[in-house]
């Protein structure tokens, strides 16, 4: 089979490898769609903190089950599935508390172990979810949207609260749509005007703000009766923006760091205590978040497919990836197809 390997930063190489064996408890998936995530872009660029080279990228995955190891899994053959890429140990304290998204021994497909930029991938059947209602493109976007769903659930966001989402990439767009599904009022913040327009005109953000042009603090106060935000979500992966987000949160508010960056984040302790802020980390997602996203997709509350702006077959990705990482190409979500 063909496999796309990131051998070092800024270098992808198409290689040939043997089709994976199907061990007990596993199934072999013929990969059909791979979404490009910020994690893939950061790994390609050499600034993903949990990454070692060489590595096969790809964790936003959808495909068809073509082989199973156990007889009782035979009904799965031929089914379309999405992959839950977070392989948790099931034994650590976090797993025992059902916080499988932050397992102490986490192995993420495409990050800690080789991922789905390949024609076939062996995956534990416990991490494959069958769907006969979503399209293959939608299935490949469930994981991306589940990240946002988990962050919103962590925030305990309520109807009519003001949610400020900083970073209008796919993760931020997921946070936006899930926040709207809970009845929250939304303000999207980014320096990319075209993405802000997309969030407002296509995804239904109540308001947008560009910090290079707008007084974001004044806009937040105006939209929240003189108070600052009830909940702030950072999805930028930018240390400066992450630190600035503390200013946007109001008294008694919550600040959720969805993005991860290779940097130290600092904040003013007097301001933090004066506001009695709640600082929340949000990592990955749980099966509950995945199932919630699927229900939102089925109802039309999440329009993930509108985010797909660029496509390419696997063989073209080494040439396309530098373009996809270049803001001038205005990529929101790139999707790799393997249809042979």
mmCIF file of C-alpha atoms in Angstrom:
data_model
loop_
_atom_site.group_PDB
_atom_site.id
_atom_site.type_symbol
_atom_site.label_atom_id
_atom_site.label_comp_id
_atom_site.label_asym_id
_atom_site.label_seq_id
_atom_site.Cartn_x
_atom_site.Cartn_y
_atom_site.Cartn_z
ATOM 1 C CA UNK A 1 0.000 0.000 0.000
ATOM 2 C CA UNK A 2 0.980 3.669 -0.308
ATOM 3 C CA UNK A 3 1.864 5.572 2.853
ATOM 4 C CA UNK A 4 2.687 9.251 3.262
ATOM 5 C CA UNK A 5 5.509 9.723 5.790
ATOM 6 C CA UNK A 6 6.585 12.965 7.437
ATOM 7 C CA UNK A 7 10.272 12.100 7.756
ATOM 8 C CA UNK A 8 11.293 15.491 9.125
ATOM 9 C CA UNK A 9 9.803 18.976 9.345
ATOM 10 C CA UNK A 10 8.652 20.313 5.966
ATOM 11 C CA UNK A 11 9.206 16.990 4.220
ATOM 12 C CA UNK A 12 6.512 14.487 3.216
ATOM 13 C CA UNK A 13 7.472 11.393 1.265
ATOM 14 C CA UNK A 14 5.223 8.837 -0.414
ATOM 15 C CA UNK A 15 6.446 5.325 0.420
ATOM 16 C CA UNK A 16 5.303 1.759 -0.111
ATOM 17 C CA UNK A 17 4.595 -0.508 2.863
ATOM 18 C CA UNK A 18 2.898 -3.793 3.577
ATOM 19 C CA UNK A 19 -0.787 -3.821 4.383
ATOM 20 C CA UNK A 20 -1.227 -3.933 8.182
ATOM 21 C CA UNK A 21 -1.981 -7.230 9.890
ATOM 22 C CA UNK A 22 -5.334 -7.596 11.609
ATOM 23 C CA UNK A 23 -4.621 -8.518 15.250
ATOM 24 C CA UNK A 24 -7.296 -9.792 17.655
ATOM 25 C CA UNK A 25 -9.677 -7.025 18.676
ATOM 26 C CA UNK A 26 -8.788 -4.991 15.596
ATOM 27 C CA UNK A 27 -10.167 -4.293 12.146
ATOM 28 C CA UNK A 28 -8.451 -3.094 8.998
ATOM 29 C CA UNK A 29 -9.987 0.067 7.596
ATOM 30 C CA UNK A 30 -9.644 1.115 3.988
ATOM 31 C CA UNK A 31 -9.067 4.819 4.476
ATOM 32 C CA UNK A 32 -11.152 7.013 2.183
ATOM 33 C CA UNK A 33 -10.927 10.490 3.725
ATOM 34 C CA UNK A 34 -8.295 12.248 5.860
ATOM 35 C CA UNK A 35 -8.932 15.730 7.204
ATOM 36 C CA UNK A 36 -5.932 18.001 7.661
ATOM 37 C CA UNK A 37 -5.850 19.359 11.201
ATOM 38 C CA UNK A 38 -3.813 22.067 12.896
ATOM 39 C CA UNK A 39 -1.913 19.254 14.607
ATOM 40 C CA UNK A 40 -0.829 17.944 11.193
ATOM 41 C CA UNK A 41 0.222 21.424 10.093
ATOM 42 C CA UNK A 42 2.191 21.998 13.295
ATOM 43 C CA UNK A 43 3.853 18.568 13.009
ATOM 44 C CA UNK A 44 4.735 19.300 9.392
ATOM 45 C CA UNK A 45 6.147 22.657 10.493
ATOM 46 C CA UNK A 46 8.171 21.148 13.350
ATOM 47 C CA UNK A 47 6.358 22.785 16.276
ATOM 48 C CA UNK A 48 3.970 20.111 17.554
ATOM 49 C CA UNK A 49 4.970 19.414 21.184
ATOM 50 C CA UNK A 50 4.038 15.703 21.314
ATOM 51 C CA UNK A 51 5.683 14.653 18.058
ATOM 52 C CA UNK A 52 8.631 12.535 16.936
ATOM 53 C CA UNK A 53 9.869 11.849 13.408
ATOM 54 C CA UNK A 54 9.454 9.954 11.169
ATOM 55 C CA UNK A 55 5.683 9.657 11.488
ATOM 56 C CA UNK A 56 2.668 8.917 9.318
ATOM 57 C CA UNK A 57 0.262 11.780 10.010
ATOM 58 C CA UNK A 58 -3.524 11.702 9.921
ATOM 59 C CA UNK A 59 -6.082 11.333 12.692
ATOM 60 C CA UNK A 60 -9.275 12.822 11.181
ATOM 61 C CA UNK A 61 -10.229 9.589 9.479
ATOM 62 C CA UNK A 62 -13.144 7.914 7.720
ATOM 63 C CA UNK A 63 -13.234 4.731 5.723
ATOM 64 C CA UNK A 64 -14.646 1.270 5.227
ATOM 65 C CA UNK A 65 -13.955 -1.860 7.280
ATOM 66 C CA UNK A 66 -12.442 -4.492 4.973
ATOM 67 C CA UNK A 67 -11.065 -7.051 7.438
ATOM 68 C CA UNK A 68 -11.803 -8.153 10.998
ATOM 69 C CA UNK A 69 -9.896 -10.496 13.269
ATOM 70 C CA UNK A 70 -12.728 -11.795 15.433
ATOM 71 C CA UNK A 71 -15.712 -13.743 14.147
ATOM 72 C CA UNK A 72 -18.203 -11.766 16.217
ATOM 73 C CA UNK A 73 -17.076 -8.600 14.369
ATOM 74 C CA UNK A 74 -17.979 -10.016 10.940
ATOM 75 C CA UNK A 75 -21.129 -7.820 10.668
ATOM 76 C CA UNK A 76 -18.795 -4.813 10.594
ATOM 77 C CA UNK A 77 -17.391 -5.766 7.189
ATOM 78 C CA UNK A 78 -18.255 -3.224 4.523
ATOM 79 C CA UNK A 79 -19.496 -0.649 7.035
ATOM 80 C CA UNK A 80 -18.525 3.026 6.819
ATOM 81 C CA UNK A 81 -16.891 4.259 10.008
ATOM 82 C CA UNK A 82 -15.148 7.156 11.638
ATOM 83 C CA UNK A 83 -12.138 6.634 13.881
ATOM 84 C CA UNK A 84 -11.767 7.754 17.484
ATOM 85 C CA UNK A 85 -7.977 8.255 17.362
ATOM 86 C CA UNK A 86 -7.325 8.498 21.112
ATOM 87 C CA UNK A 87 -6.051 5.116 22.264
ATOM 88 C CA UNK A 88 -6.372 5.206 26.049
ATOM 89 C CA UNK A 89 -4.970 2.595 28.424
ATOM 90 C CA UNK A 90 -8.167 2.014 30.426
ATOM 91 C CA UNK A 91 -6.172 1.527 33.632
ATOM 92 C CA UNK A 92 -4.817 4.889 34.804
ATOM 93 C CA UNK A 93 -6.613 7.173 37.233
ATOM 94 C CA UNK A 94 -7.966 9.395 34.465
ATOM 95 C CA UNK A 95 -9.390 6.420 32.582
ATOM 96 C CA UNK A 96 -10.956 5.061 35.762
ATOM 97 C CA UNK A 97 -12.702 8.407 36.151
ATOM 98 C CA UNK A 98 -13.942 8.140 32.520
ATOM 99 C CA UNK A 99 -11.607 10.969 31.469
ATOM 100 C CA UNK A 100 -10.207 8.852 28.649
ATOM 101 C CA UNK A 101 -9.395 11.989 26.629
ATOM 102 C CA UNK A 102 -6.503 12.775 28.998
ATOM 103 C CA UNK A 103 -5.266 9.257 29.713
ATOM 104 C CA UNK A 104 -1.842 9.269 31.389
ATOM 105 C CA UNK A 105 -0.584 6.832 28.744
ATOM 106 C CA UNK A 106 -2.375 8.346 25.764
ATOM 107 C CA UNK A 107 -1.403 7.198 22.292
ATOM 108 C CA UNK A 108 -2.988 9.321 19.581
ATOM 109 C CA UNK A 109 -3.130 7.837 16.097
ATOM 110 C CA UNK A 110 -1.134 10.090 13.797
ATOM 111 C CA UNK A 111 0.769 11.721 16.664
ATOM 112 C CA UNK A 112 2.261 9.154 19.037
ATOM 113 C CA UNK A 113 1.893 6.308 16.541
ATOM 114 C CA UNK A 114 1.515 6.127 12.782
ATOM 115 C CA UNK A 115 -1.737 7.497 11.456
ATOM 116 C CA UNK A 116 -4.098 7.325 8.545
ATOM 117 C CA UNK A 117 -2.302 8.953 5.619
ATOM 118 C CA UNK A 118 -2.230 5.479 4.155
ATOM 119 C CA UNK A 119 -4.471 3.241 2.102
ATOM 120 C CA UNK A 120 -5.145 0.904 5.040
ATOM 121 C CA UNK A 121 -4.961 1.232 8.817
ATOM 122 C CA UNK A 122 -5.484 -1.332 11.592
ATOM 123 C CA UNK A 123 -7.579 0.116 14.433
ATOM 124 C CA UNK A 124 -9.061 -1.437 17.605
ATOM 125 C CA UNK A 125 -12.743 -2.107 16.944
ATOM 126 C CA UNK A 126 -13.511 -0.251 20.186
ATOM 127 C CA UNK A 127 -12.366 2.921 18.412
ATOM 128 C CA UNK A 128 -14.396 2.484 15.229
ATOM 129 C CA UNK A 129 -17.929 3.878 15.062
ATOM 130 C CA UNK A 130 -20.324 2.829 12.303
ATOM 131 C CA UNK A 131 -22.655 5.402 10.765
ATOM 132 C CA UNK A 132 -25.221 4.911 8.018
ATOM 133 C CA UNK A 133 -26.531 8.474 8.224
ATOM 134 C CA UNK A 134 -23.485 10.668 7.567
ATOM 135 C CA UNK A 135 -21.551 11.130 4.336
ATOM 136 C CA UNK A 136 -17.947 9.999 4.125
ATOM 137 C CA UNK A 137 -16.834 13.656 4.267
ATOM 138 C CA UNK A 138 -18.890 14.263 7.400
ATOM 139 C CA UNK A 139 -17.441 11.173 9.053
ATOM 140 C CA UNK A 140 -13.926 12.516 8.524
ATOM 141 C CA UNK A 141 -14.912 15.774 10.254
ATOM 142 C CA UNK A 142 -16.484 14.278 13.388
ATOM 143 C CA UNK A 143 -13.188 14.234 15.313
ATOM 144 C CA UNK A 144 -12.440 17.882 14.540
ATOM 145 C CA UNK A 145 -15.900 18.943 15.707
ATOM 146 C CA UNK A 146 -15.675 16.725 18.800
ATOM 147 C CA UNK A 147 -12.684 18.775 19.998
ATOM 148 C CA UNK A 148 -14.921 21.840 20.048
ATOM 149 C CA UNK A 149 -17.792 19.930 21.643
ATOM 150 C CA UNK A 150 -15.535 18.770 24.464
ATOM 151 C CA UNK A 151 -14.292 22.312 25.085
ATOM 152 C CA UNK A 152 -17.835 23.669 25.254
ATOM 153 C CA UNK A 153 -18.890 20.868 27.601
ATOM 154 C CA UNK A 154 -15.893 21.622 29.827
ATOM 155 C CA UNK A 155 -16.983 25.264 30.006
ATOM 156 C CA UNK A 156 -20.520 24.384 31.189
ATOM 157 C CA UNK A 157 -21.741 27.049 28.768
ATOM 158 C CA UNK A 158 -25.401 27.987 29.204
ATOM 159 C CA UNK A 159 -28.036 29.552 26.972
ATOM 160 C CA UNK A 160 -27.777 33.339 26.569
ATOM 161 C CA UNK A 161 -24.227 33.488 27.938
ATOM 162 C CA UNK A 162 -21.699 35.342 25.809
ATOM 163 C CA UNK A 163 -19.016 33.063 24.376
ATOM 164 C CA UNK A 164 -15.952 34.695 22.829
ATOM 165 C CA UNK A 165 -14.083 32.331 20.522
ATOM 166 C CA UNK A 166 -10.575 33.442 19.592
ATOM 167 C CA UNK A 167 -9.211 31.745 16.493
ATOM 168 C CA UNK A 168 -11.373 31.163 13.419
ATOM 169 C CA UNK A 169 -9.772 27.921 12.309
ATOM 170 C CA UNK A 170 -11.675 24.614 12.092
ATOM 171 C CA UNK A 171 -11.451 23.992 15.850
ATOM 172 C CA UNK A 172 -12.736 27.467 16.651
ATOM 173 C CA UNK A 173 -15.485 26.987 14.090
ATOM 174 C CA UNK A 174 -16.443 23.785 15.866
ATOM 175 C CA UNK A 175 -16.580 25.606 19.209
ATOM 176 C CA UNK A 176 -18.714 28.292 17.568
ATOM 177 C CA UNK A 177 -21.282 25.862 16.185
ATOM 178 C CA UNK A 178 -21.565 23.815 19.367
ATOM 179 C CA UNK A 179 -21.882 26.987 21.457
ATOM 180 C CA UNK A 180 -24.696 28.166 19.183
ATOM 181 C CA UNK A 181 -26.435 24.797 19.534
ATOM 182 C CA UNK A 182 -26.583 25.450 23.298
ATOM 183 C CA UNK A 183 -28.220 28.829 22.819
ATOM 184 C CA UNK A 184 -25.179 30.940 23.664
ATOM 185 C CA UNK A 185 -24.486 34.313 22.093
ATOM 186 C CA UNK A 186 -21.231 34.207 20.101
ATOM 187 C CA UNK A 187 -18.437 36.597 19.173
ATOM 188 C CA UNK A 188 -15.677 35.299 16.883
ATOM 189 C CA UNK A 189 -12.240 36.969 17.063
ATOM 190 C CA UNK A 190 -9.514 36.570 14.434
ATOM 191 C CA UNK A 191 -7.147 38.671 12.321
ATOM 192 C CA UNK A 192 -8.281 36.928 9.107
ATOM 193 C CA UNK A 193 -11.198 38.950 7.738
ATOM 194 C CA UNK A 194 -12.279 36.336 5.191
ATOM 195 C CA UNK A 195 -12.575 33.692 7.894
ATOM 196 C CA UNK A 196 -14.537 36.071 10.073
ATOM 197 C CA UNK A 197 -16.945 36.676 7.197
ATOM 198 C CA UNK A 198 -17.329 32.925 6.736
ATOM 199 C CA UNK A 199 -18.084 32.480 10.458
ATOM 200 C CA UNK A 200 -20.714 35.227 10.336
ATOM 201 C CA UNK A 201 -22.329 34.572 6.953
ATOM 202 C CA UNK A 202 -22.132 30.771 6.730
ATOM 203 C CA UNK A 203 -21.827 29.491 10.303
ATOM 204 C CA UNK A 204 -24.039 32.090 11.967
ATOM 205 C CA UNK A 205 -21.724 33.837 14.438
ATOM 206 C CA UNK A 206 -23.672 36.630 16.118
ATOM 207 C CA UNK A 207 -20.733 39.012 15.820
ATOM 208 C CA UNK A 208 -17.114 39.051 14.657
ATOM 209 C CA UNK A 209 -14.103 41.171 15.567
ATOM 210 C CA UNK A 210 -10.665 41.740 14.087
ATOM 211 C CA UNK A 211 -8.224 42.926 16.792
ATOM 212 C CA UNK A 212 -6.200 44.747 14.128
ATOM 213 C CA UNK A 213 -9.237 46.881 13.310
ATOM 214 C CA UNK A 214 -11.674 46.659 16.230
ATOM 215 C CA UNK A 215 -11.649 47.391 19.958
ATOM 216 C CA UNK A 216 -12.419 43.833 21.025
ATOM 217 C CA UNK A 217 -12.837 44.674 24.713
ATOM 218 C CA UNK A 218 -15.362 47.407 23.898
ATOM 219 C CA UNK A 219 -17.300 45.083 21.587
ATOM 220 C CA UNK A 220 -17.479 42.394 24.262
ATOM 221 C CA UNK A 221 -18.707 44.887 26.849
ATOM 222 C CA UNK A 222 -21.248 46.308 24.416
ATOM 223 C CA UNK A 223 -22.682 42.867 23.704
ATOM 224 C CA UNK A 224 -22.811 41.787 27.355
ATOM 225 C CA UNK A 225 -24.438 44.739 29.096
ATOM 226 C CA UNK A 226 -21.180 46.245 30.265
ATOM 227 C CA UNK A 227 -19.616 42.978 31.430
ATOM 228 C CA UNK A 228 -16.869 41.007 29.744
ATOM 229 C CA UNK A 229 -17.282 37.469 28.384
ATOM 230 C CA UNK A 230 -18.934 34.687 30.350
ATOM 231 C CA UNK A 231 -16.708 32.159 28.593
ATOM 232 C CA UNK A 232 -13.631 32.614 26.409
ATOM 233 C CA UNK A 233 -12.222 29.869 24.198
ATOM 234 C CA UNK A 234 -8.751 30.067 22.681
ATOM 235 C CA UNK A 235 -8.252 28.089 19.482
ATOM 236 C CA UNK A 236 -5.290 30.015 18.077
ATOM 237 C CA UNK A 237 -2.188 28.103 19.132
ATOM 238 C CA UNK A 238 -0.571 31.542 19.437
ATOM 239 C CA UNK A 239 1.062 32.368 22.806
ATOM 240 C CA UNK A 240 0.353 36.103 22.552
ATOM 241 C CA UNK A 241 -3.313 35.503 21.750
ATOM 242 C CA UNK A 242 -3.594 32.930 24.525
ATOM 243 C CA UNK A 243 -2.305 35.425 27.068
ATOM 244 C CA UNK A 244 -4.551 38.187 25.737
ATOM 245 C CA UNK A 245 -7.584 35.937 26.222
ATOM 246 C CA UNK A 246 -7.379 36.411 29.990
ATOM 247 C CA UNK A 247 -8.365 40.055 29.455
ATOM 248 C CA UNK A 248 -11.534 39.092 27.562
ATOM 249 C CA UNK A 249 -13.009 37.003 30.398
ATOM 250 C CA UNK A 250 -15.359 38.742 32.801
ATOM 251 C CA UNK A 251 -15.740 38.507 36.573
ATOM 252 C CA UNK A 252 -16.732 34.961 37.470
ATOM 253 C CA UNK A 253 -15.979 33.858 33.906
ATOM 254 C CA UNK A 254 -14.280 30.815 32.446
ATOM 255 C CA UNK A 255 -11.298 30.650 30.108
ATOM 256 C CA UNK A 256 -10.841 27.456 28.111
ATOM 257 C CA UNK A 257 -7.509 26.777 26.417
ATOM 258 C CA UNK A 258 -8.396 24.480 23.529
ATOM 259 C CA UNK A 259 -5.207 24.959 21.528
ATOM 260 C CA UNK A 260 -1.784 23.720 22.579
ATOM 261 C CA UNK A 261 1.506 25.463 21.893
ATOM 262 C CA UNK A 262 5.197 24.936 22.615
ATOM 263 C CA UNK A 263 5.450 27.905 25.001
ATOM 264 C CA UNK A 264 4.903 29.109 28.537
ATOM 265 C CA UNK A 265 1.692 31.061 29.126
ATOM 266 C CA UNK A 266 1.679 33.770 31.822
ATOM 267 C CA UNK A 267 -1.043 35.954 33.285
ATOM 268 C CA UNK A 268 -1.530 38.661 35.899
ATOM 269 C CA UNK A 269 -2.306 36.961 39.196
ATOM 270 C CA UNK A 270 -4.041 40.012 40.742
ATOM 271 C CA UNK A 271 -6.378 40.273 37.738
ATOM 272 C CA UNK A 272 -6.979 36.521 37.765
ATOM 273 C CA UNK A 273 -7.979 36.564 41.438
ATOM 274 C CA UNK A 274 -9.954 39.800 41.220
ATOM 275 C CA UNK A 275 -12.171 38.235 38.574
ATOM 276 C CA UNK A 276 -12.136 34.799 40.249
ATOM 277 C CA UNK A 277 -11.594 33.266 36.829
ATOM 278 C CA UNK A 278 -11.776 29.556 36.153
ATOM 279 C CA UNK A 279 -8.941 28.417 33.873
ATOM 280 C CA UNK A 280 -9.717 25.198 32.010
ATOM 281 C CA UNK A 281 -7.564 23.007 29.817
ATOM 282 C CA UNK A 282 -9.361 21.033 27.124
ATOM 283 C CA UNK A 283 -7.683 18.055 25.483
ATOM 284 C CA UNK A 284 -9.053 15.725 22.805
ATOM 285 C CA UNK A 285 -12.603 14.427 23.284
ATOM 286 C CA UNK A 286 -14.530 11.486 24.718
ATOM 287 C CA UNK A 287 -16.940 9.100 23.024
ATOM 288 C CA UNK A 288 -19.747 11.177 24.534
ATOM 289 C CA UNK A 289 -18.484 14.215 22.612
ATOM 290 C CA UNK A 290 -18.246 12.226 19.367
ATOM 291 C CA UNK A 291 -21.798 10.961 19.734
ATOM 292 C CA UNK A 292 -23.065 14.462 20.510
ATOM 293 C CA UNK A 293 -21.403 15.840 17.386
ATOM 294 C CA UNK A 294 -22.934 13.113 15.227
ATOM 295 C CA UNK A 295 -26.377 14.014 16.573
ATOM 296 C CA UNK A 296 -25.751 17.704 15.794
ATOM 297 C CA UNK A 297 -24.597 16.830 12.277
ATOM 298 C CA UNK A 298 -27.653 14.670 11.714
ATOM 299 C CA UNK A 299 -29.939 17.498 12.834
ATOM 300 C CA UNK A 300 -28.136 20.088 10.696
ATOM 301 C CA UNK A 301 -26.954 22.115 13.702
ATOM 302 C CA UNK A 302 -23.346 21.616 12.575
ATOM 303 C CA UNK A 303 -22.430 22.440 8.977
ATOM 304 C CA UNK A 304 -18.960 20.922 8.905
ATOM 305 C CA UNK A 305 -18.873 20.162 5.174
ATOM 306 C CA UNK A 306 -19.012 23.883 4.366
ATOM 307 C CA UNK A 307 -15.559 24.159 5.944
ATOM 308 C CA UNK A 308 -13.924 21.970 3.266
ATOM 309 C CA UNK A 309 -12.216 24.430 0.922
ATOM 310 C CA UNK A 310 -9.397 22.338 -0.580
ATOM 311 C CA UNK A 311 -9.067 18.718 -1.718
ATOM 312 C CA UNK A 312 -6.335 16.483 -3.085
ATOM 313 C CA UNK A 313 -5.598 12.787 -3.591
ATOM 314 C CA UNK A 314 -2.938 11.243 -1.339
ATOM 315 C CA UNK A 315 -0.277 11.253 -4.086
ATOM 316 C CA UNK A 316 -0.547 15.030 -4.510
ATOM 317 C CA UNK A 317 -0.242 15.935 -0.831
ATOM 318 C CA UNK A 318 3.588 16.397 -0.721
ATOM 319 C CA UNK A 319 3.179 19.190 -3.285
ATOM 320 C CA UNK A 320 -0.025 20.606 -1.791
ATOM 321 C CA UNK A 321 0.934 20.677 1.893
ATOM 322 C CA UNK A 322 3.167 23.794 1.663
ATOM 323 C CA UNK A 323 0.262 25.604 -0.026
ATOM 324 C CA UNK A 324 -2.210 24.431 2.607
ATOM 325 C CA UNK A 325 0.096 25.838 5.310
ATOM 326 C CA UNK A 326 0.328 29.208 3.550
ATOM 327 C CA UNK A 327 -2.340 31.673 4.754
ATOM 328 C CA UNK A 328 -2.393 33.244 1.276
ATOM 329 C CA UNK A 329 -4.216 30.155 -0.022
ATOM 330 C CA UNK A 330 -7.074 30.775 2.447
ATOM 331 C CA UNK A 331 -7.466 27.135 3.468
ATOM 332 C CA UNK A 332 -10.103 26.442 6.098
ATOM 333 C CA UNK A 333 -10.182 22.654 5.915
ATOM 334 C CA UNK A 334 -8.214 20.534 3.465
ATOM 335 C CA UNK A 335 -9.413 17.005 2.760
ATOM 336 C CA UNK A 336 -7.393 14.104 1.326
ATOM 337 C CA UNK A 337 -9.275 11.510 -0.698
ATOM 338 C CA UNK A 338 -8.310 7.909 -1.399
ATOM 339 C CA UNK A 339 -10.996 6.593 -3.723
ATOM 340 C CA UNK A 340 -9.193 3.832 -5.601
#
